[in-house]
Amino acid sequence: MTDTMLSESLASARRRLADALAAAGRPADAARLLAVSKTKPASLIRQAWELGQREFGENYVQEALEKQAELADLDGIIWHFIGPLQANKTRAVAEHFGWVHSIEREKIARRLNDQRPDTLEPLQVCLQVNVSGEASKSGVSLDELESLAEAVLSLPRLRLRGLMAIPAPAEDMASQREPLGKLRHALETLRQRFPQAPLDTLSMGMSDDLEAAVLEGATLVRLGTAIFGTRENSRH
Ligand SMILES: *Cc1c(COP(=O)(O)O)cnc(C)c1O
């Protein structure tokens, strides 16, 4: 991807988010863009940063650490871990990321809490929820969400910010909105149950369902392909 292509695709992603927010009757700053840079080189992240993008999402710990080392000079960059997280990788994530979106088990949350360095601010976290039932194996079920949230809220080195979902792909707007609406509803329920918690984040919406997600209240949309192009050279 050339510099011009990236600058055009990033501009069009920003326009797309702005249009979706306007169409939903929401303020222009009600949702922000997370640039999902998995499998993409550090040089492309640096270009996006030069174009004003500050938040980046990564799925694979080792790959992310390599890129972070190359980009250590970028002041104010915010790294979000959005991939499946195994227990043996929690220390690296606790030490090198600002956010984790993919918490689905208490054991992982406890490890992140225990391993988060005191020199850093608390780790901002979202719980990944399975809103697609049988169609998805990842994410905590809606039934178990409240007890996981309660456990995470008791961990001082984590700050529970909200919920994340990766719904099963769907073609039309109505079927895209259905699981996203469930996530919104689940967040509203948690807010009522835990009014003191800073639950302000709905991490949902990807390149194929951004408009549906913004209509359902997304505050952080995770765009990969729409910004960086397809991932044909994935090494995963
Ligand atoms: C890859 C990925 C994205 C971005 O997907 P695109 O369809 O390329 O926009 C968003 N969220 C998660 C969790 C991902 O793994």
Coordinates of N, CA, C and O in Angstrom, one line a residue, residues 13-172:
A13 N -12.3 6.3 5.7 CA -12.8 5.7 6.9 C -13.4 6.7 7.9 O -14.4 6.5 8.5
R14 N -12.7 7.8 8.0 CA -13.1 8.9 8.9 C -14.4 9.5 8.4 O -15.3 9.8 9.2
R15 N -14.5 9.6 7.1 CA -15.8 10.2 6.5 C -16.9 9.2 6.7 O -18.0 9.6 7.1
R16 N -16.6 8.0 6.6 CA -17.7 6.9 6.7 C -18.2 6.9 8.2 O -19.4 6.9 8.4
L17 N -17.3 7.0 9.1 CA -17.7 7.1 10.5 C -18.5 8.3 10.8 O -19.5 8.3 11.5
A18 N -18.0 9.5 10.3 CA -18.7 10.7 10.5 C -20.1 10.7 9.9 O -21.1 11.1 10.5
D19 N -20.3 10.1 8.7 CA -21.6 10.0 8.0 C -22.5 9.1 8.8 O -23.7 9.3 9.0
A20 N -21.9 8.0 9.3 CA -22.7 7.0 10.1 C -23.2 7.7 11.4 O -24.4 7.5 11.8
L21 N -22.4 8.4 12.0 CA -22.8 9.1 13.3 C -23.9 10.1 13.0 O -24.9 10.2 13.7
A22 N -23.7 10.9 11.9 CA -24.7 11.9 11.5 C -26.0 11.2 11.2 O -27.1 11.6 11.7
A23 N -26.0 10.1 10.5 CA -27.2 9.4 10.1 C -27.9 8.8 11.3 O -29.1 8.7 11.4
A24 N -27.1 8.5 12.4 CA -27.7 8.0 13.6 C -28.2 9.1 14.5 O -28.7 8.8 15.6
G25 N -27.9 10.3 14.1 CA -28.3 11.5 15.0 C -27.4 11.6 16.2 O -27.9 12.1 17.3
R26 N -26.2 11.1 16.2 CA -25.3 11.1 17.3 C -24.2 12.2 17.1 O -23.9 12.5 16.0
P27 N -23.7 12.7 18.2 CA -22.6 13.7 18.0 C -21.4 13.2 17.3 O -21.1 12.0 17.3
A28 N -20.7 14.1 16.6 CA -19.5 13.7 15.8 C -18.4 13.0 16.6 O -17.6 12.3 16.0
D29 N -18.4 13.3 17.9 CA -17.3 12.7 18.7 C -17.8 11.5 19.5 O -17.1 11.1 20.5
A30 N -19.0 11.0 19.2 CA -19.5 9.9 20.0 C -18.9 8.6 19.8 O -19.0 7.7 20.6
A31 N -18.1 8.4 18.7 CA -17.4 7.2 18.5 C -16.1 7.5 17.8 O -15.9 8.5 17.1
R32 N -15.0 6.7 18.2 CA -13.7 6.9 17.6 C -13.2 5.7 16.9 O -13.8 4.6 17.0
L33 N -12.2 5.9 16.1 CA -11.7 4.9 15.2 C -10.5 4.2 15.8 O -9.5 4.8 16.2
L34 N -10.6 2.9 15.9 CA -9.5 2.0 16.2 C -9.0 1.4 14.9 O -9.7 0.7 14.3
A35 N -7.7 1.7 14.6 CA -7.1 1.1 13.4 C -6.5 -0.2 13.6 O -5.6 -0.3 14.4
V36 N -7.1 -1.3 13.1 CA -6.7 -2.6 13.3 C -5.5 -3.0 12.4 O -5.7 -3.2 11.2
S37 N -4.3 -3.1 13.0 CA -3.1 -3.2 12.1 C -2.5 -4.5 12.1 O -1.3 -4.7 11.7
K38 N -3.2 -5.6 12.6 CA -2.7 -6.9 12.6 C -2.2 -7.3 11.2 O -2.8 -7.0 10.2
T39 N -1.1 -8.0 11.1 CA -0.4 -8.5 9.9 C 0.2 -7.3 9.1 O 0.9 -7.6 8.1
K40 N 0.0 -6.1 9.5 CA 0.5 -5.0 8.7 C 1.8 -4.5 9.3 O 2.0 -4.5 10.5
P41 N 2.7 -4.0 8.4 CA 4.1 -3.6 8.9 C 4.1 -2.3 9.8 O 3.2 -1.5 9.6
A42 N 5.1 -2.2 10.6 CA 5.2 -1.0 11.4 C 5.3 0.3 10.6 O 4.8 1.3 11.0
S43 N 5.9 0.2 9.4 CA 6.0 1.4 8.6 C 4.6 2.0 8.3 O 4.4 3.2 8.2
L44 N 3.6 1.1 8.1 CA 2.3 1.5 7.7 C 1.6 2.2 9.0 O 0.9 3.1 8.9
I45 N 1.9 1.6 10.1 CA 1.3 2.2 11.4 C 1.9 3.6 11.6 O 1.2 4.5 11.9
R46 N 3.2 3.7 11.3 CA 3.9 5.0 11.4 C 3.2 6.0 10.5 O 3.0 7.2 10.9
Q47 N 2.9 5.6 9.3 CA 2.3 6.5 8.3 C 0.9 7.0 8.8 O 0.5 8.1 8.7
A48 N 0.1 6.0 9.4 CA -1.2 6.3 9.9 C -1.1 7.3 11.1 O -1.9 8.2 11.2
W49 N 0.0 7.0 11.9 CA 0.2 7.9 13.0 C 0.5 9.3 12.5 O 0.0 10.3 13.1
E50 N 1.3 9.4 11.5 CA 1.6 10.8 10.9 C 0.4 11.4 10.4 O 0.3 12.7 10.3
L51 N -0.6 10.6 10.0 CA -1.9 11.2 9.5 C -2.9 11.5 10.6 O -4.0 11.7 10.4
G52 N -2.4 11.3 11.9 CA -3.2 11.7 13.0 C -3.9 10.6 13.7 O -4.6 10.8 14.7
Q53 N -3.8 9.3 13.2 CA -4.4 8.2 13.9 C -3.6 7.9 15.2 O -2.3 7.8 15.1
R54 N -4.2 7.7 16.3 CA -3.5 7.4 17.6 C -3.7 6.1 18.2 O -2.9 5.6 18.9
E55 N -4.9 5.5 17.9 CA -5.2 4.2 18.5 C -5.2 3.0 17.5 O -5.7 3.1 16.4
F56 N -4.4 2.0 17.9 CA -4.2 0.9 17.0 C -4.6 -0.4 17.7 O -4.3 -0.6 18.9
G57 N -5.1 -1.4 17.0 CA -5.5 -2.7 17.5 C -4.7 -3.8 17.0 O -4.4 -3.9 15.7
E58 N -4.2 -4.7 17.8 CA -3.4 -5.8 17.4 C -4.0 -7.1 18.0 O -4.5 -7.1 19.1
N59 N -3.8 -8.2 17.3 CA -4.4 -9.5 17.7 C -3.3 -10.5 18.2 O -3.7 -11.5 18.8
Y60 N -2.1 -10.3 17.8 CA -1.1 -11.4 18.1 C 0.0 -10.8 18.9 O 0.7 -9.8 18.4
V61 N 0.3 -11.3 20.1 CA 1.2 -10.7 21.0 C 2.6 -10.5 20.4 O 3.2 -9.4 20.4
Q62 N 3.2 -11.6 19.9 CA 4.6 -11.5 19.5 C 4.7 -10.5 18.3 O 5.6 -9.6 18.4
E63 N 3.8 -10.5 17.4 CA 3.8 -9.6 16.3 C 3.7 -8.2 16.8 O 4.5 -7.2 16.4
A64 N 2.9 -7.9 17.7 CA 2.6 -6.6 18.3 C 3.9 -6.1 19.0 O 4.3 -4.9 18.8
L65 N 4.5 -6.9 19.8 CA 5.7 -6.5 20.5 C 6.8 -6.1 19.6 O 7.5 -5.1 19.8
E66 N 7.0 -6.8 18.5 CA 8.0 -6.4 17.5 C 7.7 -5.0 16.9 O 8.6 -4.2 16.8
K67 N 6.5 -4.8 16.6 CA 6.1 -3.5 16.0 C 6.2 -2.4 17.0 O 6.7 -1.3 16.7
Q68 N 5.8 -2.7 18.2 CA 5.9 -1.6 19.3 C 7.3 -1.2 19.5 O 7.6 0.0 19.7
A69 N 8.3 -2.2 19.4 CA 9.7 -1.9 19.6 C 10.2 -0.9 18.5 O 10.9 0.0 18.8
E70 N 9.7 -1.2 17.3 CA 10.1 -0.3 16.2 C 9.5 1.1 16.3 O 10.0 2.0 15.7
L71 N 8.3 1.2 17.0 CA 7.6 2.4 17.0 C 7.7 3.1 18.4 O 6.8 4.0 18.7
A72 N 8.7 2.8 19.1 CA 8.8 3.3 20.5 C 8.9 4.8 20.6 O 8.6 5.4 21.6
D73 N 9.3 5.4 19.5 CA 9.4 6.9 19.5 C 8.1 7.6 19.3 O 8.0 8.8 19.4
L74 N 7.0 6.9 19.0 CA 5.7 7.6 18.7 C 5.0 7.9 20.0 O 4.3 7.1 20.6
D75 N 5.1 9.1 20.4 CA 4.6 9.6 21.7 C 3.1 9.7 21.6 O 2.5 10.2 20.7
G76 N 2.4 9.1 22.6 CA 1.0 9.2 22.7 C 0.2 8.1 21.9 O -1.0 8.2 21.7
I77 N 0.9 7.2 21.3 CA 0.3 6.1 20.6 C -0.4 5.2 21.6 O 0.1 5.0 22.7
I78 N -1.6 4.7 21.3 CA -2.3 3.8 22.3 C -2.6 2.5 21.6 O -3.2 2.4 20.6
W79 N -2.1 1.4 22.3 CA -2.2 0.1 21.8 C -3.3 -0.7 22.4 O -3.4 -0.8 23.7
H80 N -4.2 -1.3 21.6 CA -5.3 -2.1 22.1 C -5.1 -3.5 21.7 O -4.8 -3.8 20.5
F81 N -5.2 -4.4 22.7 CA -5.1 -5.8 22.4 C -6.5 -6.3 22.2 O -7.4 -6.3 23.0
I82 N -6.8 -6.9 20.9 CA -8.2 -7.3 20.6 C -8.3 -8.8 20.2 O -9.4 -9.2 19.9
G83 N -7.2 -9.5 20.3 CA -7.2 -10.9 19.9 C -7.5 -11.9 21.1 O -7.5 -11.5 22.2
P84 N -7.6 -13.2 20.8 CA -7.7 -14.1 21.8 C -6.5 -14.1 22.7 O -5.4 -14.0 22.2
L85 N -6.7 -14.2 24.0 CA -5.5 -14.1 25.0 C -5.4 -15.3 25.8 O -6.3 -15.6 26.6
Q86 N -4.2 -15.9 25.7 CA -3.9 -17.1 26.5 C -3.1 -16.7 27.7 O -2.4 -15.7 27.8
A87 N -3.2 -17.6 28.8 CA -2.6 -17.2 30.1 C -1.1 -17.0 30.0 O -0.6 -16.1 30.6
N88 N -0.4 -17.7 29.1 CA 1.0 -17.5 29.0 C 1.4 -16.2 28.3 O 2.6 -15.9 28.2
K89 N 0.5 -15.5 27.8 CA 0.8 -14.2 27.1 C 0.3 -13.0 27.9 O 0.5 -11.8 27.5
T90 N -0.3 -13.2 29.1 CA -0.9 -12.0 29.8 C 0.2 -11.0 30.2 O -0.1 -9.8 30.2
R91 N 1.4 -11.5 30.7 CA 2.4 -10.6 31.2 C 2.8 -9.6 30.1 O 2.8 -8.3 30.3
A92 N 3.0 -10.0 28.9 CA 3.4 -9.1 27.8 C 2.3 -8.1 27.5 O 2.6 -6.9 27.3
V93 N 1.1 -8.6 27.6 CA 0.0 -7.7 27.3 C -0.2 -6.6 28.4 O -0.4 -5.4 28.2
A94 N -0.1 -7.1 29.7 CA -0.2 -6.2 30.8 C 0.9 -5.1 30.8 O 0.7 -4.0 31.3
E95 N 2.1 -5.5 30.3 CA 3.2 -4.5 30.3 C 3.2 -3.6 29.1 O 3.8 -2.6 29.1
H96 N 2.6 -4.0 28.0 CA 2.8 -3.3 26.7 C 1.6 -2.7 26.0 O 1.7 -2.2 25.0
F97 N 0.4 -2.9 26.7 CA -0.8 -2.3 26.0 C -1.5 -1.4 27.0 O -1.4 -1.5 28.2
G98 N -2.3 -0.5 26.4 CA -3.2 0.4 27.2 C -4.5 -0.2 27.4 O -5.2 0.1 28.5
W99 N -5.0 -1.0 26.4 CA -6.3 -1.5 26.5 C -6.3 -3.0 26.1 O -5.5 -3.4 25.3
V100 N -7.3 -3.8 26.7 CA -7.6 -5.1 26.3 C -9.1 -5.3 26.1 O -9.8 -4.9 27.0
H101 N -9.5 -5.7 24.9 CA -10.9 -5.8 24.6 C -11.5 -7.2 24.8 O -12.7 -7.4 24.7
S102 N -10.6 -8.2 24.9 CA -11.0 -9.6 24.7 C -11.0 -10.4 26.0 O -10.6 -11.6 25.9
I103 N -11.4 -9.8 27.1 CA -11.4 -10.6 28.3 C -12.7 -11.4 28.4 O -13.8 -10.8 28.3
E104 N -12.6 -12.7 28.5 CA -13.8 -13.5 28.6 C -13.7 -14.5 29.8 O -14.7 -15.3 30.0
R105 N -12.6 -14.5 30.6 CA -12.5 -15.4 31.7 C -11.9 -14.6 32.9 O -11.0 -13.8 32.7
E106 N -12.3 -15.0 34.1 CA -11.8 -14.3 35.3 C -10.3 -14.6 35.5 O -9.6 -13.7 35.9
K107 N -9.9 -15.8 35.2 CA -8.5 -16.2 35.4 C -7.6 -15.2 34.6 O -6.5 -14.8 35.1
I108 N -7.9 -14.9 33.4 CA -7.1 -14.0 32.5 C -7.1 -12.6 33.1 O -6.1 -11.9 33.2
A109 N -8.3 -12.2 33.6 CA -8.4 -10.8 34.2 C -7.5 -10.7 35.4 O -6.8 -9.7 35.6
R110 N -7.5 -11.8 36.2 CA -6.7 -11.7 37.5 C -5.2 -11.7 37.1 O -4.4 -11.0 37.8
R111 N -4.8 -12.5 36.1 CA -3.4 -12.4 35.8 C -3.0 -11.0 35.3 O -2.0 -10.5 35.6
L112 N -3.8 -10.4 34.4 CA -3.5 -9.1 33.9 C -3.4 -8.1 35.0 O -2.6 -7.2 35.1
N113 N -4.3 -8.2 36.0 CA -4.3 -7.3 37.2 C -3.0 -7.5 38.0 O -2.4 -6.5 38.3
D114 N -2.6 -8.7 38.2 CA -1.5 -9.0 39.0 C -0.2 -8.6 38.3 O 0.8 -8.2 38.9
Q115 N -0.2 -8.6 37.0 CA 1.0 -8.4 36.2 C 1.1 -6.9 35.7 O 2.1 -6.6 35.0
R116 N 0.1 -6.1 35.9 CA 0.1 -4.8 35.4 C 1.1 -4.0 36.2 O 0.9 -3.8 37.5
P117 N 2.1 -3.4 35.6 CA 3.1 -2.7 36.4 C 2.5 -1.4 37.1 O 1.7 -0.8 36.5
D118 N 3.0 -1.2 38.3 CA 2.5 -0.1 39.1 C 2.9 1.3 38.5 O 2.2 2.3 38.7
T119 N 3.9 1.3 37.6 CA 4.3 2.5 37.0 C 3.4 2.9 35.9 O 3.4 4.1 35.4
L120 N 2.5 2.0 35.4 CA 1.5 2.4 34.4 C 0.2 2.6 35.0 O -0.2 2.1 36.0
E121 N -0.7 3.4 34.3 CA -2.0 3.6 34.8 C -2.8 2.2 34.6 O -2.3 1.3 33.9
P122 N -3.9 2.1 35.3 CA -4.6 0.8 35.2 C -4.9 0.4 33.7 O -5.0 1.3 32.9
L123 N -4.9 -0.8 33.5 CA -5.3 -1.3 32.1 C -6.8 -1.1 31.9 O -7.6 -1.5 32.7
Q124 N -7.1 -0.5 30.8 CA -8.5 -0.3 30.4 C -9.0 -1.6 29.7 O -8.4 -2.1 28.8
V125 N -10.1 -2.1 30.2 CA -10.5 -3.4 29.6 C -12.0 -3.4 29.2 O -12.8 -2.7 29.8
C126 N -12.3 -4.2 28.2 CA -13.6 -4.6 27.8 C -13.8 -6.1 28.0 O -12.9 -6.8 27.8
L127 N -15.0 -6.5 28.3 CA -15.3 -7.9 28.3 C -15.9 -8.3 26.9 O -16.8 -7.6 26.4
Q128 N -15.4 -9.4 26.4 CA -15.9 -9.9 25.1 C -17.1 -10.7 25.3 O -17.0 -11.7 26.1
V129 N -18.2 -10.4 24.7 CA -19.4 -11.1 24.9 C -19.8 -11.9 23.6 O -19.7 -11.4 22.5
N130 N -20.3 -13.1 23.9 CA -20.8 -13.9 22.8 C -22.3 -13.5 22.5 O -23.1 -13.9 23.3
V131 N -22.5 -12.7 21.5 CA -23.9 -12.3 21.2 C -24.5 -13.1 20.0 O -25.6 -12.8 19.6
S132 N -23.7 -14.1 19.5 CA -24.2 -14.8 18.4 C -24.5 -16.3 18.7 O -24.7 -17.1 17.8
G133 N -24.6 -16.6 20.0 CA -25.0 -17.9 20.4 C -24.1 -19.0 19.9 O -22.8 -18.9 19.9
E134 N -24.6 -20.1 19.3 CA -23.9 -21.2 18.8 C -22.9 -20.8 17.7 O -21.9 -21.5 17.5
A135 N -23.2 -19.8 17.0 CA -22.4 -19.4 15.9 C -21.0 -18.9 16.3 O -20.1 -18.8 15.5
S136 N -20.8 -18.7 17.6 CA -19.5 -18.2 18.0 C -19.0 -18.9 19.2 O -19.8 -19.2 20.1
K137 N -17.7 -19.2 19.3 CA -17.2 -19.9 20.5 C -16.5 -18.9 21.4 O -16.3 -19.3 22.6
S138 N -16.2 -17.7 20.9 CA -15.5 -16.8 21.9 C -16.5 -15.8 22.5 O -17.5 -15.4 22.0
G139 N -16.1 -15.4 23.7 CA -16.8 -14.4 24.5 C -17.6 -15.1 25.6 O -18.0 -16.3 25.5
V140 N -17.8 -14.3 26.7 CA -18.6 -14.8 27.8 C -20.1 -14.8 27.4 O -20.5 -13.9 26.6
S141 N -20.8 -15.7 27.9 CA -22.2 -15.7 27.5 C -23.0 -14.6 28.3 O -22.5 -14.1 29.3
L142 N -24.1 -14.2 27.8 CA -24.9 -13.1 28.4 C -25.2 -13.5 29.8 O -25.3 -12.7 30.7
D143 N -25.5 -14.8 30.0 CA -25.8 -15.3 31.4 C -24.7 -15.1 32.4 O -25.0 -14.9 33.6
E144 N -23.5 -15.3 31.9 CA -22.4 -15.2 32.9 C -21.7 -13.8 32.9 O -20.7 -13.6 33.7
L145 N -22.2 -12.9 32.1 CA -21.6 -11.6 32.0 C -21.5 -10.8 33.3 O -20.5 -10.3 33.7
E146 N -22.7 -10.8 34.0 CA -22.7 -10.0 35.3 C -21.7 -10.5 36.3 O -21.0 -9.6 36.9
S147 N -21.5 -11.8 36.5 CA -20.6 -12.2 37.5 C -19.2 -12.0 37.1 O -18.3 -11.7 37.9
L148 N -18.9 -12.1 35.8 CA -17.5 -11.7 35.3 C -17.2 -10.2 35.5 O -16.2 -9.8 36.0
A149 N -18.2 -9.4 35.2 CA -18.1 -8.0 35.4 C -17.8 -7.6 36.9 O -16.9 -6.8 37.2
E150 N -18.5 -8.3 37.8 CA -18.4 -8.1 39.2 C -16.9 -8.4 39.6 O -16.3 -7.7 40.4
A151 N -16.4 -9.6 39.1 CA -15.1 -10.0 39.5 C -14.1 -9.0 38.9 O -13.1 -8.6 39.7
V152 N -14.2 -8.5 37.7 CA -13.3 -7.6 37.1 C -13.3 -6.2 37.9 O -12.3 -5.6 38.1
L153 N -14.5 -5.8 38.3 CA -14.6 -4.5 39.0 C -13.9 -4.6 40.3 O -13.5 -3.5 40.9
S154 N -13.6 -5.8 40.9 CA -12.9 -5.8 42.1 C -11.4 -5.8 42.0 O -10.6 -5.8 42.9
L155 N -10.9 -5.8 40.7 CA -9.5 -5.8 40.5 C -8.9 -4.4 40.3 O -9.3 -3.7 39.3
P156 N -8.1 -3.9 41.2 CA -7.7 -2.5 41.2 C -6.8 -2.0 40.1 O -6.8 -0.9 39.7
R157 N -6.1 -3.0 39.4 CA -5.2 -2.6 38.3 C -5.9 -2.7 37.0 O -5.2 -2.5 35.9
L158 N -7.2 -3.0 37.0 CA -8.0 -3.0 35.7 C -9.1 -2.0 35.9 O -9.6 -1.8 37.0
R159 N -9.4 -1.3 34.8 CA -10.6 -0.4 34.8 C -11.5 -0.9 33.7 O -11.3 -0.9 32.5
L160 N -12.7 -1.4 34.2 CA -13.7 -2.0 33.3 C -14.4 -0.8 32.6 O -15.1 0.0 33.2
R161 N -14.2 -0.8 31.2 CA -14.8 0.3 30.4 C -16.0 -0.1 29.6 O -16.8 0.8 29.2
G162 N -16.2 -1.4 29.4 CA -17.4 -1.7 28.6 C -17.3 -3.1 28.0 O -16.7 -4.0 28.5
L163 N -17.9 -3.3 26.8 CA -18.1 -4.6 26.2 C -17.7 -4.5 24.8 O -17.7 -3.5 24.1
M164 N -17.3 -5.7 24.3 CA -16.8 -5.9 22.9 C -17.5 -7.1 22.3 O -17.8 -8.1 23.1
A165 N -17.8 -7.1 21.1 CA -18.3 -8.3 20.4 C -17.8 -8.4 19.0 O -17.5 -7.4 18.3
I166 N -17.7 -9.6 18.5 CA -17.5 -9.9 17.1 C -18.6 -10.8 16.6 O -18.5 -12.0 16.7
P167 N -19.7 -10.2 16.2 CA -20.9 -11.0 15.8 C -20.6 -11.9 14.6 O -19.7 -11.5 13.8
A168 N -21.3 -12.9 14.4 CA -21.2 -13.7 13.2 C -21.5 -12.8 12.0 O -22.4 -12.0 12.1
P169 N -20.9 -13.0 10.9 CA -21.1 -12.2 9.7 C -22.6 -12.3 9.3 O -23.2 -13.3 9.3
A170 N -23.1 -11.1 8.9 CA -24.5 -11.1 8.3 C -24.6 -10.1 7.2 O -23.9 -9.2 7.2
E171 N -25.5 -10.4 6.2 CA -25.5 -9.6 5.0 C -26.3 -8.3 5.2 O -25.8 -7.2 4.8
D172 N -27.5 -8.4 5.7 CA -28.3 -7.2 5.6 C -28.3 -6.5 7.0 O -28.0 -7.0 8.0

